[in-house]
Short mmCIF file of N, CA and C and ligand atoms in Angstrom, two decimals:
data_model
loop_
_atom_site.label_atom_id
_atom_site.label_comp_id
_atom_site.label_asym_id
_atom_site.label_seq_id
_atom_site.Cartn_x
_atom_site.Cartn_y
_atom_site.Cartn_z
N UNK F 4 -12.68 -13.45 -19.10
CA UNK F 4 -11.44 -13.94 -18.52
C UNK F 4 -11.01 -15.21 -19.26
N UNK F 5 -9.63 -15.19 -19.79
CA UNK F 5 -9.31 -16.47 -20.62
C UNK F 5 -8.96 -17.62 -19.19
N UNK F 6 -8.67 -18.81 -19.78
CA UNK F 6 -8.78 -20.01 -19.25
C UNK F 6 -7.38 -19.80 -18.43
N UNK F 7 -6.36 -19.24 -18.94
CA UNK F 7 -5.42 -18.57 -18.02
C UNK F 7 -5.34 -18.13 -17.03
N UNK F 8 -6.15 -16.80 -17.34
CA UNK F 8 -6.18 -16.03 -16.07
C UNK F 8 -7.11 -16.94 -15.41
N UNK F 9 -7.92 -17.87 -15.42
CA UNK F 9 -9.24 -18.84 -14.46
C UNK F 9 -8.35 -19.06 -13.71
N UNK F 10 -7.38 -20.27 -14.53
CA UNK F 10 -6.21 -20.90 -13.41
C UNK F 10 -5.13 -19.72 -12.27
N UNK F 11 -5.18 -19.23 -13.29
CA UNK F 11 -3.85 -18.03 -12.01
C UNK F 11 -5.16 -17.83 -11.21
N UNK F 12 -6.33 -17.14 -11.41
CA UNK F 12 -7.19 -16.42 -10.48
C UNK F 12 -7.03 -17.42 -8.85
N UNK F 13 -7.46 -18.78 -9.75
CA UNK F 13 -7.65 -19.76 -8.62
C UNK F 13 -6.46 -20.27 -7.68
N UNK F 14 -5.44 -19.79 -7.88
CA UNK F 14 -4.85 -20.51 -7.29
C UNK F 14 -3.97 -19.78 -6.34
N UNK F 15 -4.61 -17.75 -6.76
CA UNK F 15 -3.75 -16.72 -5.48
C UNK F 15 -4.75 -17.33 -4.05
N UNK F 16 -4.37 -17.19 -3.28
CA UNK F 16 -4.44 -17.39 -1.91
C UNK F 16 -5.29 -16.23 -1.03
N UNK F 17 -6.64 -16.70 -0.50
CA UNK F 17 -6.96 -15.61 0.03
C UNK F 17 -6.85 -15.73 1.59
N UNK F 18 -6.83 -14.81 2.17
CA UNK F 18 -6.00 -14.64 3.88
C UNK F 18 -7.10 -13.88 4.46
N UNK F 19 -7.86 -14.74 5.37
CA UNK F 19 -8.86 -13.95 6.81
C UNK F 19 -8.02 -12.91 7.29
N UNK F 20 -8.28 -11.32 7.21
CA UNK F 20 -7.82 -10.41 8.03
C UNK F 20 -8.52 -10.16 9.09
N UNK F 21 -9.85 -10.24 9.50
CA UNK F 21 -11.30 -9.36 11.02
C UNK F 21 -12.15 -9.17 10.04
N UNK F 22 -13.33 -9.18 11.31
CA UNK F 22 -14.34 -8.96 11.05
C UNK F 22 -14.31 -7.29 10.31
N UNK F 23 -15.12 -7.08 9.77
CA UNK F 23 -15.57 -5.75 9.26
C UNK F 23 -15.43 -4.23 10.36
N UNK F 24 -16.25 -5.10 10.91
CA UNK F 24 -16.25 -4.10 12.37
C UNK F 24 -15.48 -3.76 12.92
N UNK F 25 -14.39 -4.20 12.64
CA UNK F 25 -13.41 -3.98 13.91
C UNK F 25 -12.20 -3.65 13.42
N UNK F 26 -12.02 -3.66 11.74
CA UNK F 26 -11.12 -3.11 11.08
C UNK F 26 -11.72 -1.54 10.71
N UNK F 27 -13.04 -1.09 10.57
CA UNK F 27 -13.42 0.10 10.59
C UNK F 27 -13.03 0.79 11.32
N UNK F 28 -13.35 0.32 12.85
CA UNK F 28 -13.48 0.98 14.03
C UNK F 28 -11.75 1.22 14.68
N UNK F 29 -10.82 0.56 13.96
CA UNK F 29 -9.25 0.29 14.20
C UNK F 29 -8.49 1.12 13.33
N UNK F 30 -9.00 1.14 11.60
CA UNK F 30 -9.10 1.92 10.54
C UNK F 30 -7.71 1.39 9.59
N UNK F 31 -6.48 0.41 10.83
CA UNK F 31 -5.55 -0.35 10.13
C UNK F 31 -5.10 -0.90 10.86
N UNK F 32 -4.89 -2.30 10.03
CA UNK F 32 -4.31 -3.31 10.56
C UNK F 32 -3.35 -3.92 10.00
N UNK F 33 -2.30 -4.17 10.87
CA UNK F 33 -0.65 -5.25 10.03
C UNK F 33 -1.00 -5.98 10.28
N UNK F 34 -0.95 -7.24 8.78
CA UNK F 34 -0.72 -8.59 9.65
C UNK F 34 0.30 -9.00 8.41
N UNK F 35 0.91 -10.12 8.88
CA UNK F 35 1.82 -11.06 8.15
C UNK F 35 0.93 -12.18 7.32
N UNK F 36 1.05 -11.77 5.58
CA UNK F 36 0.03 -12.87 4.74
C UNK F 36 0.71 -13.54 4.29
N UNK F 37 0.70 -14.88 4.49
CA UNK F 37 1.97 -15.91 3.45
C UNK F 37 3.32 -14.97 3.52
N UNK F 38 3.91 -14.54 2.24
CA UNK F 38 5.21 -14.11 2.73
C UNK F 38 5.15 -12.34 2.82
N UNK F 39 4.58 -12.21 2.79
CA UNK F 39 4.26 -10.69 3.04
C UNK F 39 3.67 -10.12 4.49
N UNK F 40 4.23 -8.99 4.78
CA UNK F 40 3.64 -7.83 5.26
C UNK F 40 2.68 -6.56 5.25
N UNK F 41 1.61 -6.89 5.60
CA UNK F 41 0.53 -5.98 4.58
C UNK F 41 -0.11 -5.07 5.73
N UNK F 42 -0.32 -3.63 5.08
CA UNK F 42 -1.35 -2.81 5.60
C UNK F 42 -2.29 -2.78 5.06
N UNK F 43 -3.45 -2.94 5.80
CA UNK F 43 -4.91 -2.93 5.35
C UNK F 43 -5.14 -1.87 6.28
N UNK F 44 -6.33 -0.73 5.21
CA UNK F 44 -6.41 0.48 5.65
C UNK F 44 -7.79 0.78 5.54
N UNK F 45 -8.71 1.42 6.66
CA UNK F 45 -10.28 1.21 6.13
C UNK F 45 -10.46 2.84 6.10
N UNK F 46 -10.62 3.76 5.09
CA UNK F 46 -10.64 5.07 4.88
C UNK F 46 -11.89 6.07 3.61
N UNK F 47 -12.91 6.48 4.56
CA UNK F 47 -13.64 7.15 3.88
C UNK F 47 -14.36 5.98 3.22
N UNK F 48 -14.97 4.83 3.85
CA UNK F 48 -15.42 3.99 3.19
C UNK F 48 -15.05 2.88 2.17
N UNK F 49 -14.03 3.29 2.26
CA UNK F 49 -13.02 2.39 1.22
C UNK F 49 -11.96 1.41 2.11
N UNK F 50 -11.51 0.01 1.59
CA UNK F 50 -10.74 -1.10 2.10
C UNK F 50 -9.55 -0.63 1.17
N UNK F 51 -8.10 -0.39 2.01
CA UNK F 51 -6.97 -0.24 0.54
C UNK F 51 -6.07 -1.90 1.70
N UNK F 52 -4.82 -1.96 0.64
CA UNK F 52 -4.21 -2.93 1.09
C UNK F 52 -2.57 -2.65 0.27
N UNK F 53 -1.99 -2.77 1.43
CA UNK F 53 -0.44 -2.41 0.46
C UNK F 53 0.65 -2.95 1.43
N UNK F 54 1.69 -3.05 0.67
CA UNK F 54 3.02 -3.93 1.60
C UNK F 54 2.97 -2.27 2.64
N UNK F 55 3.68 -2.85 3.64
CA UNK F 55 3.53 -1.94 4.98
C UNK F 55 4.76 -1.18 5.02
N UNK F 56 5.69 -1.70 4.31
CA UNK F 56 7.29 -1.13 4.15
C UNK F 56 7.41 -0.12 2.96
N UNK F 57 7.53 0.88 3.54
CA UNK F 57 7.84 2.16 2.21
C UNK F 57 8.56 1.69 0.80
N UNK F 58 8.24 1.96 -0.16
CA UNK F 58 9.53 1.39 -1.29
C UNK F 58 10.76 2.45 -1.46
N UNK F 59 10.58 3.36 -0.82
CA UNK F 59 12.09 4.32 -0.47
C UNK F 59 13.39 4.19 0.24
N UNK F 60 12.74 3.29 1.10
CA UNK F 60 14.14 2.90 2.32
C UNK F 60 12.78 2.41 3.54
N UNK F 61 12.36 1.95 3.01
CA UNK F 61 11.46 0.73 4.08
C UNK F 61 10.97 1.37 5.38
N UNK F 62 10.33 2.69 5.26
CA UNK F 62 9.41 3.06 6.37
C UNK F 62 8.45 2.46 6.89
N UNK F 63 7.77 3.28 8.04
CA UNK F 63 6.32 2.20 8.55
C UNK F 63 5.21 2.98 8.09
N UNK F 64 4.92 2.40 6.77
CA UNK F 64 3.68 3.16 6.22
C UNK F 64 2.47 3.16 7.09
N UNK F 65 2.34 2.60 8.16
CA UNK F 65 1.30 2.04 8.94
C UNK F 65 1.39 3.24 9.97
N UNK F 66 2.58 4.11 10.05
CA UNK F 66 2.44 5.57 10.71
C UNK F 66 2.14 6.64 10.01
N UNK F 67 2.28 6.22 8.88
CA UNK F 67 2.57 7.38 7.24
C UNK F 67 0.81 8.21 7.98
N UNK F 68 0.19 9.62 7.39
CA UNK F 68 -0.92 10.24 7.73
C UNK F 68 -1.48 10.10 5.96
N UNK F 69 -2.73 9.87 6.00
CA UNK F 69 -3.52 9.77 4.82
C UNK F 69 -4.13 11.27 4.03
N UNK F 70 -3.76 11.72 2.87
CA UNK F 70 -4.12 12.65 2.50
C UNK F 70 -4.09 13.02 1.06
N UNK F 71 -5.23 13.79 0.11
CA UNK F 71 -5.10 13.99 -0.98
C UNK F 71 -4.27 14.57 -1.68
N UNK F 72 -3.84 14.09 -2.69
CA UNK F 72 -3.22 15.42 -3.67
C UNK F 72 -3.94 14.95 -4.88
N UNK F 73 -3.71 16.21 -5.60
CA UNK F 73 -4.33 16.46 -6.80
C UNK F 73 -5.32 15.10 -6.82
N UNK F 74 -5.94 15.29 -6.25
CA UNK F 74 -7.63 14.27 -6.40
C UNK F 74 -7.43 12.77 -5.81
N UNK F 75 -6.54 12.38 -5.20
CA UNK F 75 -6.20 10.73 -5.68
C UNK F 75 -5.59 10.89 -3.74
N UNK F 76 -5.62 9.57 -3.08
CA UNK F 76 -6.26 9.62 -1.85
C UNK F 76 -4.79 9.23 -1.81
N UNK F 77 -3.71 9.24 -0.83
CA UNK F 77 -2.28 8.88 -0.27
C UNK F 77 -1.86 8.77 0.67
N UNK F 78 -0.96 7.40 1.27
CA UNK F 78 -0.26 7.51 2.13
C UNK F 78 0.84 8.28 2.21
N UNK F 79 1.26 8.77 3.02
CA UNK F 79 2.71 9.86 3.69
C UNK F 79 3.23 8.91 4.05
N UNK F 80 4.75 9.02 3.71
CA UNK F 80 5.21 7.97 4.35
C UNK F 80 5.80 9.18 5.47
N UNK F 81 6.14 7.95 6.76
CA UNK F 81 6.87 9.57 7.77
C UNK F 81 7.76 9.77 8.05
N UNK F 82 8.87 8.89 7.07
CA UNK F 82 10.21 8.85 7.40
C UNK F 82 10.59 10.37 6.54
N UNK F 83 10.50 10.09 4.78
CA UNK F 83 10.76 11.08 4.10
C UNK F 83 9.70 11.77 2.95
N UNK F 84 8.64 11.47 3.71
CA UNK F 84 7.46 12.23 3.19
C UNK F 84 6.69 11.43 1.98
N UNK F 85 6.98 10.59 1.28
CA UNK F 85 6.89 10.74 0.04
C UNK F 85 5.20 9.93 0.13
N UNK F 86 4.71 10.45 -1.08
CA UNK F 86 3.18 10.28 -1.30
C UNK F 86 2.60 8.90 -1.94
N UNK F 87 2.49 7.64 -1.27
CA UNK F 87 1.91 6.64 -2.19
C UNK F 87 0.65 6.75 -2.63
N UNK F 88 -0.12 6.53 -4.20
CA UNK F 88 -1.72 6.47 -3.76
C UNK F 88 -1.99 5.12 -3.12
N UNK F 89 -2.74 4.92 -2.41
CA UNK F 89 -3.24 3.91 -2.10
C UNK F 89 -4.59 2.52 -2.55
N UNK F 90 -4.78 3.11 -3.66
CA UNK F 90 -5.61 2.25 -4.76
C UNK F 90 -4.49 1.92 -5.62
N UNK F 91 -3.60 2.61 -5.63
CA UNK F 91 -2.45 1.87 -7.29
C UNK F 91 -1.21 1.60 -6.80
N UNK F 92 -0.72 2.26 -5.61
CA UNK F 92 0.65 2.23 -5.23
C UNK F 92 1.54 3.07 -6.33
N UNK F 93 0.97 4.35 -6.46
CA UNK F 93 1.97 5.32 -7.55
C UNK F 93 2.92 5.62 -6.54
N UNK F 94 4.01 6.46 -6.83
CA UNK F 94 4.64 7.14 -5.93
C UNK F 94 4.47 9.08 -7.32
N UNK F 95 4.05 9.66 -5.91
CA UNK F 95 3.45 10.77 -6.47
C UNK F 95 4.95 11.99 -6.09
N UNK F 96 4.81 13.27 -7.30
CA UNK F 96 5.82 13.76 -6.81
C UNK F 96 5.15 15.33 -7.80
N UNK F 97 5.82 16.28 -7.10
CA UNK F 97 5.21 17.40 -7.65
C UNK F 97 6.87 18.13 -8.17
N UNK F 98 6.60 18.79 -10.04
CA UNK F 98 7.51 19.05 -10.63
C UNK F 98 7.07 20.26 -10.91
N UNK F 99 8.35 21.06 -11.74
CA UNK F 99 7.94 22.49 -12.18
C UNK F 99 8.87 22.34 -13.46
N UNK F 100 8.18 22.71 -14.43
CA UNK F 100 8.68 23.19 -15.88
C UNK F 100 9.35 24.86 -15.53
N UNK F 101 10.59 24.98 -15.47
CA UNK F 101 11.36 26.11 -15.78
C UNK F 101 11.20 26.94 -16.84
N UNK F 102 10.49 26.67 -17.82
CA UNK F 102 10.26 27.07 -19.23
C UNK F 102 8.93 28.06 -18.89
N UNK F 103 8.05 27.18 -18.25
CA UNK F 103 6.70 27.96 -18.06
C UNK F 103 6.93 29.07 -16.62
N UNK F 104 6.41 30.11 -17.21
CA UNK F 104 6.07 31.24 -16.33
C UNK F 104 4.88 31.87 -15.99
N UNK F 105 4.31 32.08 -15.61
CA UNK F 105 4.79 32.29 -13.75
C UNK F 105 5.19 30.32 -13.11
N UNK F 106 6.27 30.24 -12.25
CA UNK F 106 6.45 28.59 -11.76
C UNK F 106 5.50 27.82 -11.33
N UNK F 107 4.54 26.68 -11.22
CA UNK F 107 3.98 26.37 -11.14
C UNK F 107 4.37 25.18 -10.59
N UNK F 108 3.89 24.12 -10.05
CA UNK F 108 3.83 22.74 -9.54
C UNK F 108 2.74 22.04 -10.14
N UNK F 109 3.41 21.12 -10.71
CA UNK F 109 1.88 19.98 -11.22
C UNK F 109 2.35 18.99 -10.55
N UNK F 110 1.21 18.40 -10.45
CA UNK F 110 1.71 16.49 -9.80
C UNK F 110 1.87 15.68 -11.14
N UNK F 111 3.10 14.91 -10.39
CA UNK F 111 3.54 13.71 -11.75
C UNK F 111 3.59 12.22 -10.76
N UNK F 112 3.76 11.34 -11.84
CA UNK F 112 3.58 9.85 -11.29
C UNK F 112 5.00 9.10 -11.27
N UNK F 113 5.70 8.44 -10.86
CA UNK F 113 6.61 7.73 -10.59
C UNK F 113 6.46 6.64 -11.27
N UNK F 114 5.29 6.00 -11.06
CA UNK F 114 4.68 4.41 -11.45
C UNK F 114 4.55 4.25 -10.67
N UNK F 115 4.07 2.81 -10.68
CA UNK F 115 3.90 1.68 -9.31
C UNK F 115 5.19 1.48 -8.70
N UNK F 116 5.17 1.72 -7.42
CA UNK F 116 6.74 1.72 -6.89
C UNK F 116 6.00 0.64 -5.42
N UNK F 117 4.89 0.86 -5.29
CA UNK F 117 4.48 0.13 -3.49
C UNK F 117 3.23 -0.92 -4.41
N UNK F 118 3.74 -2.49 -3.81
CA UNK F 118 2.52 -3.34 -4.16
C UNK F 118 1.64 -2.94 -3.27
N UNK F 119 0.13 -2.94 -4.08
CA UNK F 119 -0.94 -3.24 -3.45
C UNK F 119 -1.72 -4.44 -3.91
N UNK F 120 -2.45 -4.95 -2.60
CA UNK F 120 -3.45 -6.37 -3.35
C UNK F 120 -4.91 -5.46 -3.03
N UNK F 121 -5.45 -6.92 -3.11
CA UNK F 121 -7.31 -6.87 -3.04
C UNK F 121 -7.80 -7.58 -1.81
N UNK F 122 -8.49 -6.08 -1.60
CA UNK F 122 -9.38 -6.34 -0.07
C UNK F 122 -10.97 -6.81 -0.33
N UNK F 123 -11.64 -7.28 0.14
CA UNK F 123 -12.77 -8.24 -0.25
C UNK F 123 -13.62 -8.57 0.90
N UNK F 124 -15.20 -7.89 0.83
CA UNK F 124 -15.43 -8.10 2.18
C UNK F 124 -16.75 -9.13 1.97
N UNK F 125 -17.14 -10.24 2.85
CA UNK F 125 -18.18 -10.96 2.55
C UNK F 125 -18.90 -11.50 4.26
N UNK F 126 -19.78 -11.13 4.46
CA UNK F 126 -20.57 -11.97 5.77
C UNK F 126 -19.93 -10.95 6.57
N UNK F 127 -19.36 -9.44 6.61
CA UNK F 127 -18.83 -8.60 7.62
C UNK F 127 -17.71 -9.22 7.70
N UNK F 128 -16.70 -10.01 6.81
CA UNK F 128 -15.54 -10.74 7.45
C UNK F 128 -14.95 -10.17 6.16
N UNK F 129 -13.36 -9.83 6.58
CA UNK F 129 -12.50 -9.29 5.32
C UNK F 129 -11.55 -9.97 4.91
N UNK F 130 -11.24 -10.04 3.84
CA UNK F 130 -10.44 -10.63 3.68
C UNK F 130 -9.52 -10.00 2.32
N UNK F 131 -8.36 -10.59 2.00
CA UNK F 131 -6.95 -9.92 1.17
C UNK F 131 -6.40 -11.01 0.34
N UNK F 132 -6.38 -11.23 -0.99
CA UNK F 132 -6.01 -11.33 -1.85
C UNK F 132 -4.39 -10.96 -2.24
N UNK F 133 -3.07 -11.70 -2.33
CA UNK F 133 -2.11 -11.17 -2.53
C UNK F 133 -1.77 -10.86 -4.18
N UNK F 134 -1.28 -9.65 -4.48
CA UNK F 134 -1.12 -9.51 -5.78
C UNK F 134 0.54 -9.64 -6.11
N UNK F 135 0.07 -11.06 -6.95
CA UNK F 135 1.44 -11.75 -7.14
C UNK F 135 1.65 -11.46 -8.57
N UNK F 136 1.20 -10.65 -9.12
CA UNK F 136 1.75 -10.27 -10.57
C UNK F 136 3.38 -10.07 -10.43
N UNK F 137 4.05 -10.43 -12.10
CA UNK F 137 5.63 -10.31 -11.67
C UNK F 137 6.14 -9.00 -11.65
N UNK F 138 7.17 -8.96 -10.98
CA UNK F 138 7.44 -8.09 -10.37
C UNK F 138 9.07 -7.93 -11.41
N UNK F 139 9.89 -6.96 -10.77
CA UNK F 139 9.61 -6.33 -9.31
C UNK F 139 8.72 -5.50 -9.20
N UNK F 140 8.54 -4.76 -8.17
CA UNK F 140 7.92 -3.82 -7.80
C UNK F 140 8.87 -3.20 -6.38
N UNK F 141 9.42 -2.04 -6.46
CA UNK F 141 10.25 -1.43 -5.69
C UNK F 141 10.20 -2.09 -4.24
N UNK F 142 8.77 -1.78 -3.69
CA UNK F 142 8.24 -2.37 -2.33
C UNK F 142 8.55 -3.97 -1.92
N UNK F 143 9.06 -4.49 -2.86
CA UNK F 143 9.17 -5.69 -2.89
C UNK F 143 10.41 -6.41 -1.99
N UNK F 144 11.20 -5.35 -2.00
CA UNK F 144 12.65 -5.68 -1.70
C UNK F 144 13.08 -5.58 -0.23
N UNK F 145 12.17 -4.67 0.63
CA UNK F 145 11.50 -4.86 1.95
C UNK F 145 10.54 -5.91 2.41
N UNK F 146 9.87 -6.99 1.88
CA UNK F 146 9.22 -7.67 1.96
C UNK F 146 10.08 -9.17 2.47
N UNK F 147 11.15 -8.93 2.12
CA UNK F 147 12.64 -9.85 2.39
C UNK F 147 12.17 -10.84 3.79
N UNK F 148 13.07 -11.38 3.84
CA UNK F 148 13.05 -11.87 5.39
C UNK F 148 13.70 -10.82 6.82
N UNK F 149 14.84 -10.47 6.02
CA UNK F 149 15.49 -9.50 7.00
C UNK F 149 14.49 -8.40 7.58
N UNK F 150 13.89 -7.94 6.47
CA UNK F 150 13.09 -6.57 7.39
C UNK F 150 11.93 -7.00 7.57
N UNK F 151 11.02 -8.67 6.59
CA UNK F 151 9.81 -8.82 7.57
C UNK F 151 10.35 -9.07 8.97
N UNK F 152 11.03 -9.98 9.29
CA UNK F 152 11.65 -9.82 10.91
C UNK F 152 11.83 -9.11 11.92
N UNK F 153 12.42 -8.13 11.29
CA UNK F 153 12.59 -6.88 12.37
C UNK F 153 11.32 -5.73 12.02
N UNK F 154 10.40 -5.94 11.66
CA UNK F 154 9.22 -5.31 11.70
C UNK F 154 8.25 -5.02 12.98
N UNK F 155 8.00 -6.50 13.23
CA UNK F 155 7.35 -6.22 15.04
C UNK F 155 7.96 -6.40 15.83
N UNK F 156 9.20 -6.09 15.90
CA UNK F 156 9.99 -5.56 16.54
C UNK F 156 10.21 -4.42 17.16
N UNK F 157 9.89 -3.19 16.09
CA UNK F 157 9.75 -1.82 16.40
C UNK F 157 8.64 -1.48 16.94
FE1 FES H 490 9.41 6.26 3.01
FE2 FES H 490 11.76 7.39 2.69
S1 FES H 490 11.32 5.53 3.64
S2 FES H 490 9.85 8.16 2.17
#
C-alpha cells in the first residue's frame, strides 16, 4: 500500500453497526452511516453492505429477496426486479444474441451501478467501512437528503 492510500485508508470512518449475534439472527439491518443509508446483509455466512436505495428509481433493497444467477449471489430489487450482486454492486441483466441459434440467454454486467462498502467483524461486534471512492456511482443519487428522509418513513 503506497503512503497514499495509508492516508486515505486512515481517514474513511468506521461506524458500530451490532453485535454479531444479532445481525445473524436479524440477517439485515438499516442504519443511517454519516451521510448514507446502508443495508447490511448477513447471508450464507457472509457480511455484504450496500446503499439501501435501488440505483433504478430508489427501491427498498432491504425488501429486494436474495438469489443466484449465473454463480454470483443478488439482491432483487422488488419494485422492478432488477438483480444487484451484492459483493460488487453489478447490476446483472440477461441478453440474447439474435445471430446465435437455437436463442439462448447469457448473463451480462451493467457495471457497478449500487455502492457497496466493507463489513468487518472484530470481538463479535460489526462494523462498516464507507466506500468513498469517487464516484458517481448510480446508487448515489438516492443517497440525497430528499430520499435519505423519507426513507423511515415508509
Ligand atoms: Fe429497483 Fe426499479 S427501483 S428495479
Amino acid at each position: 500500500m503506497s503512503s497514499d492510500e495509508d492516508v486515505a485508508a486512515a481517514s474513511r470512518q468506521t461506524y458500530f453497526i451490532g453485535k454479531k449475534e444479532n445481525i445473524v439472527q436479524s440477517r439485515r439491518v438499516v442504519k443511517s452511516v454519516g451521510v448514507r443509508d446502508v443495508l447490511v446483509i448477513y447471508h450464507q455466512g457472509d457480511f455484504y453492505a450496500i446503499d439501501v436505495r435501488c440505483y433504478h428509481s430508489g427501491g427498498p433493497l432491504h425488501q429486494g429477496d436474495i438469489e443466484d444467477f449465473d454463480g454470483r449471489t443478488c439482491i432483487v430489487c422488488p419494485w422492478h426486479k432488477y438483480k444487484i450482486t451484492l459483493a460488487e454492486g453489478e447490476g446483472l441483466y440477461q441478453a440474447v444474441d439474435p445471430s446465435v441459434k437455437p436463442l439462448k440467454p447469457t448473463w451480462c454486467s451493467k457495471g457497478i451501478k449500487q455502492r457497496v462498502h466493507t463489513v468487518t467483524v472484530s470481538n463479535e461486534d460489526v462494523f462498516l467501512t464507507l466506500n468513498d471512492s469517487p464516484g458517481p456511482i448510480d446508487s448515489d443519487y438516492y443517497q440525497t437528503e430528499k430520499y435519505r428522509t423519507n426513507f423511515f418513513k415508509e
